[in-house]
Short mmCIF file of C-alpha atoms in Angstrom, two decimals:
data_model
loop_
_atom_site.label_atom_id
_atom_site.label_comp_id
_atom_site.label_asym_id
_atom_site.label_seq_id
_atom_site.Cartn_x
_atom_site.Cartn_y
_atom_site.Cartn_z
CA GLU A 1 96.45 83.97 90.57
CA CYS A 2 99.25 85.77 92.45
CA SER A 3 98.18 89.02 94.10
CA ASN A 4 99.98 92.35 94.26
CA PRO A 5 100.60 94.08 97.64
CA GLN A 6 99.74 97.50 96.19
CA ASP A 7 96.42 96.24 94.87
CA MET A 8 95.68 94.58 98.19
CA LEU A 9 96.39 97.79 100.11
CA PHE A 10 94.11 99.71 97.75
CA LEU A 11 91.26 97.27 98.37
CA MET A 12 91.90 97.37 102.12
CA SER A 13 91.74 101.17 102.05
CA LYS A 14 88.19 100.93 100.71
CA ALA A 15 87.13 99.01 103.83
CA GLY A 16 88.90 100.88 106.61
CA TYR A 17 92.10 98.88 106.12
CA LYS A 18 90.54 95.65 107.27
CA PRO A 19 92.74 92.67 106.33
CA ILE A 20 92.07 90.67 103.18
CA LEU A 21 92.42 86.92 103.58
CA GLU A 22 94.55 85.25 100.90
CA TYR A 23 93.32 81.86 99.73
CA CYS A 24 94.95 79.58 97.16
CA GLY A 25 93.89 76.15 95.98
CA GLY A 26 92.07 74.44 93.16
CA THR A 27 88.94 72.58 92.14
CA GLU A 28 90.74 69.23 92.39
CA ILE A 29 91.58 70.01 96.04
CA GLY A 30 88.04 70.95 97.01
CA GLY A 31 89.22 74.34 98.27
CA ALA A 32 92.50 75.80 99.45
CA TYR A 33 95.81 74.22 100.38
CA ILE A 34 97.24 77.45 101.79
CA THR A 35 95.46 80.44 103.31
CA SER A 36 95.51 83.26 105.84
CA THR A 37 93.15 83.38 108.81
CA LEU A 38 91.17 85.74 111.03
CA VAL A 39 93.18 84.80 114.11
CA GLN A 40 96.71 85.39 112.79
CA PRO A 41 98.51 88.64 111.91
CA SER A 42 98.56 89.00 108.13
CA ALA A 43 100.47 90.97 105.51
CA PRO A 44 99.26 91.90 102.01
CA SER A 45 99.71 89.19 99.38
CA THR A 46 100.91 86.56 101.85
CA PHE A 47 99.55 83.38 103.42
CA THR A 48 99.99 82.40 107.05
CA THR A 49 99.29 78.67 107.19
CA PRO A 50 98.45 75.49 105.29
CA ALA A 51 94.68 75.08 105.08
CA LEU A 52 92.88 73.14 107.81
CA GLY A 53 93.05 69.40 107.27
CA LEU A 54 96.24 69.13 105.22
CA ASP A 55 99.94 69.93 105.20
CA LEU A 56 102.46 70.92 102.56
CA VAL A 57 106.17 70.76 101.83
CA ILE A 58 108.36 72.97 99.64
CA VAL A 59 111.22 71.34 97.74
CA ASP A 60 113.98 72.53 95.42
CA GLU A 61 114.80 71.09 92.00
CA GLU A 62 116.72 68.21 93.62
CA GLY A 63 113.72 67.29 95.75
CA HIS A 64 115.23 68.59 99.00
CA PRO A 65 113.26 70.67 101.54
CA ALA A 66 113.66 74.38 100.79
CA ASP A 67 112.20 77.78 101.58
CA LYS A 68 111.43 78.47 97.92
CA GLY A 69 110.48 75.96 95.29
CA GLU A 70 107.68 73.68 94.17
CA VAL A 71 104.96 73.00 96.72
CA PHE A 72 103.60 69.48 97.28
CA ILE A 73 100.51 68.57 99.27
CA VAL A 74 100.87 65.89 101.93
CA ALA A 75 98.09 63.39 101.22
CA PRO A 76 95.57 62.25 102.25
CA SER A 77 93.17 65.10 102.88
CA ILE A 78 89.40 65.49 102.64
CA GLY A 79 88.53 67.09 99.32
CA LEU A 80 91.42 65.79 97.21
CA SER A 81 90.30 64.33 93.90
CA THR A 82 90.68 60.60 93.25
CA GLU A 83 90.11 60.47 89.49
CA LEU A 84 90.25 62.66 86.40
CA LEU A 85 88.12 62.71 83.27
CA ASN A 86 90.13 61.49 80.26
CA LYS A 87 93.45 61.60 82.14
CA ASP A 88 95.50 59.33 84.38
CA HIS A 89 95.02 60.71 87.89
CA HIS A 90 98.15 59.06 89.32
CA GLN A 91 100.30 60.23 86.41
CA VAL A 92 99.16 63.84 86.80
CA TYR A 93 99.43 64.18 90.58
CA PHE A 94 101.77 61.50 91.94
CA ALA A 95 104.17 60.23 89.26
CA ASN A 96 107.82 61.19 89.89
CA THR A 97 107.11 63.18 93.05
CA PRO A 98 109.87 63.32 95.73
CA GLN A 99 107.90 60.90 97.93
CA SER A 100 104.99 58.60 97.15
CA SER A 101 102.76 60.35 99.71
CA LEU A 102 103.26 63.80 98.15
CA ARG A 103 100.74 65.19 95.69
CA ARG A 104 101.83 67.55 92.92
CA HIS A 105 100.03 70.88 92.56
CA GLY A 106 102.39 72.85 90.29
CA ASP A 107 102.72 76.11 92.23
CA GLN A 108 105.94 77.80 93.30
CA ILE A 109 105.82 78.98 96.91
CA GLU A 110 108.29 80.91 99.05
CA ARG A 111 108.41 80.73 102.86
CA SER A 112 109.90 83.89 104.39
CA PRO A 113 112.01 83.94 107.58
CA ASN A 114 109.03 85.28 109.54
CA GLY A 115 106.92 82.29 108.55
CA TYR A 116 104.72 83.91 105.93
CA TYR A 117 104.22 82.32 102.51
CA ARG A 118 104.10 84.00 99.10
CA ALA A 119 102.96 82.54 95.77
CA HIS A 120 105.20 82.94 92.71
CA GLY A 121 103.11 81.38 89.95
CA ARG A 122 103.46 78.01 88.24
CA VAL A 123 106.53 75.79 87.95
CA ASP A 124 105.22 73.57 85.16
CA ASP A 125 104.16 74.36 81.60
CA THR A 126 100.78 75.68 82.73
CA MET A 127 100.22 79.42 82.91
CA ASN A 128 97.68 81.42 84.85
CA LEU A 129 97.01 84.51 82.74
CA GLY A 130 94.39 86.81 84.21
CA GLY A 131 92.88 83.95 86.18
CA ILE A 132 92.66 81.68 83.12
CA LYS A 133 94.80 78.54 83.06
CA VAL A 134 96.38 77.72 79.71
CA SER A 135 99.15 75.39 78.60
CA SER A 136 102.24 76.99 77.10
CA VAL A 137 101.93 74.40 74.32
CA GLU A 138 98.58 75.87 73.26
CA ILE A 139 100.15 79.31 72.87
CA GLU A 140 103.26 77.94 71.16
CA GLN A 141 101.24 76.04 68.57
CA ILE A 142 99.74 79.34 67.47
CA VAL A 143 102.82 81.60 67.55
CA ASN A 144 104.96 78.99 65.79
CA SER A 145 102.60 79.18 62.82
CA VAL A 146 103.21 82.92 62.33
CA GLU A 147 105.39 83.81 59.34
CA GLY A 148 108.99 84.57 60.27
CA ILE A 149 109.04 82.38 63.40
CA CYS A 150 111.40 79.41 63.33
CA GLU A 151 110.63 78.35 66.90
CA ALA A 152 108.99 80.08 69.84
CA VAL A 153 108.49 79.35 73.52
CA ALA A 154 105.93 80.92 75.83
CA ILE A 155 106.76 81.53 79.49
CA ALA A 156 104.86 83.11 82.36
CA TYR A 157 106.81 85.87 84.09
CA SER A 158 105.94 86.50 87.74
CA PRO A 159 106.72 90.11 88.76
CA PRO A 160 108.91 90.23 91.90
CA GLU A 161 106.46 92.63 93.53
CA GLY A 162 103.64 90.15 93.00
CA GLY A 163 100.58 90.32 90.82
CA PRO A 164 99.25 88.33 87.86
CA SER A 165 101.65 86.35 85.68
CA GLN A 166 102.59 88.02 82.41
CA LEU A 167 103.09 86.36 79.04
CA VAL A 168 106.57 86.57 77.49
CA ILE A 169 107.46 85.00 74.13
CA TYR A 170 111.01 83.87 73.32
CA ALA A 171 111.47 83.45 69.57
CA VAL A 172 114.10 82.15 67.18
CA LEU A 173 113.55 83.79 63.79
CA GLU A 174 113.89 82.35 60.31
CA THR A 175 117.48 83.09 59.30
CA HIS A 176 116.61 84.62 55.94
CA LEU A 177 114.18 87.18 57.34
CA GLN A 178 114.76 90.54 58.99
CA GLN A 179 111.84 91.23 61.30
CA ASN A 180 110.81 94.41 63.09
CA LYS A 181 110.28 93.34 66.70
CA GLU A 182 107.17 95.43 67.33
CA LEU A 183 105.54 94.41 64.05
CA LEU A 184 106.26 90.75 64.81
CA LYS A 185 104.92 91.12 68.35
CA ASN A 186 101.72 92.62 66.93
CA SER A 187 101.41 89.70 64.51
CA LEU A 188 101.80 87.20 67.36
CA GLN A 189 99.27 89.10 69.47
CA THR A 190 96.78 89.10 66.61
CA ALA A 191 97.17 85.35 66.13
CA ILE A 192 96.63 84.68 69.84
CA ARG A 193 93.63 87.00 69.96
CA GLN A 194 91.95 85.44 66.94
CA ARG A 195 92.76 81.79 67.54
CA LEU A 196 92.97 81.37 71.32
CA ASN A 197 91.84 84.12 73.70
CA PRO A 198 91.70 87.93 73.31
CA LEU A 199 92.49 88.31 77.02
CA PHE A 200 96.00 86.85 76.68
CA LYS A 201 98.28 89.86 76.23
CA ILE A 202 101.96 89.55 75.30
CA LYS A 203 104.06 91.59 77.72
CA ASP A 204 107.29 91.20 75.77
CA LEU A 205 108.90 89.47 72.82
CA VAL A 206 112.52 88.42 73.21
CA ILE A 207 114.48 87.53 70.08
CA ILE A 208 117.10 84.86 70.77
CA ASP A 209 119.55 82.91 68.58
CA THR A 210 118.96 79.49 70.15
CA LEU A 211 116.77 78.07 72.89
CA PRO A 212 118.37 76.46 75.97
CA ARG A 213 117.77 72.72 76.04
CA THR A 214 118.49 69.71 78.20
CA ALA A 215 120.49 66.72 76.98
CA SER A 216 117.18 65.14 75.97
CA ASN A 217 116.34 68.22 73.85
CA LYS A 218 113.64 69.57 76.19
CA VAL A 219 113.40 73.37 76.34
CA MET A 220 114.57 74.69 79.72
CA ARG A 221 111.81 77.15 80.58
CA ARG A 222 113.30 77.81 84.00
CA VAL A 223 116.46 79.14 82.34
CA LEU A 224 114.35 81.43 80.14
CA ARG A 225 112.46 82.77 83.16
CA GLU A 226 115.76 83.47 84.94
CA HIS A 227 117.13 85.09 81.77
CA TYR A 228 114.13 87.39 81.53
CA GLN A 229 114.49 88.45 85.16
CA ALA A 230 118.13 89.28 84.44
CA VAL A 231 117.12 91.27 81.34
CA LEU A 232 114.68 93.38 83.36
CA ALA A 233 117.27 93.91 86.10
CA SER A 234 119.75 95.21 83.52
CA TYR A 235 117.16 97.70 82.26
CA LYS A 236 116.74 99.08 85.77
CA LEU A 237 120.51 99.62 86.08
CA VAL A 238 120.68 101.78 82.94
#
């Protein structure tokens, strides 16, 4: 779960502004892959170093080293899982990675010029909403069953200032129906609350004519995330 600098400062103020150590990892890692420490200067909502006993690399969409992109863990490392229940471990963590020794984790990380790291949420189709991981497909199966929806896609929006990911729904409507956006959003929220999890709150509903797709007809969620960032930026300019 990405943290927010303002929230971190508030918590620090309750303890005499002592630093809070950021720590990010997963059960399948046995702990963290990136952290901050007691012996390094820290800043709110940032990490200072890969965790002890492993290393990481950040790559762009072409698989080249970058300062912002998908993070991969350099294997081996004590604590990394070796098998998964009911899933192919190699397919999940190693298939189609930039190098055979790199292990997929699915987070987007940014390395700043001063060497600090910041988390920007997930790069795959998994969302982390309020600390609960959920597949976008699970949400889409529910919202696509709501009357008036032709096709819908769920994305996780990561606020630029940090903080938890927020759920945004992009929807193509049935052509013969005229829908009130707020009423439709309420209908989608009700469906998610009743059939999936009442803690998953829709931040926004964006009505769109068509969904961006690759040549193989896969929805381009990255394009939708970039589009939503542009939409919010245009609001701020008004």
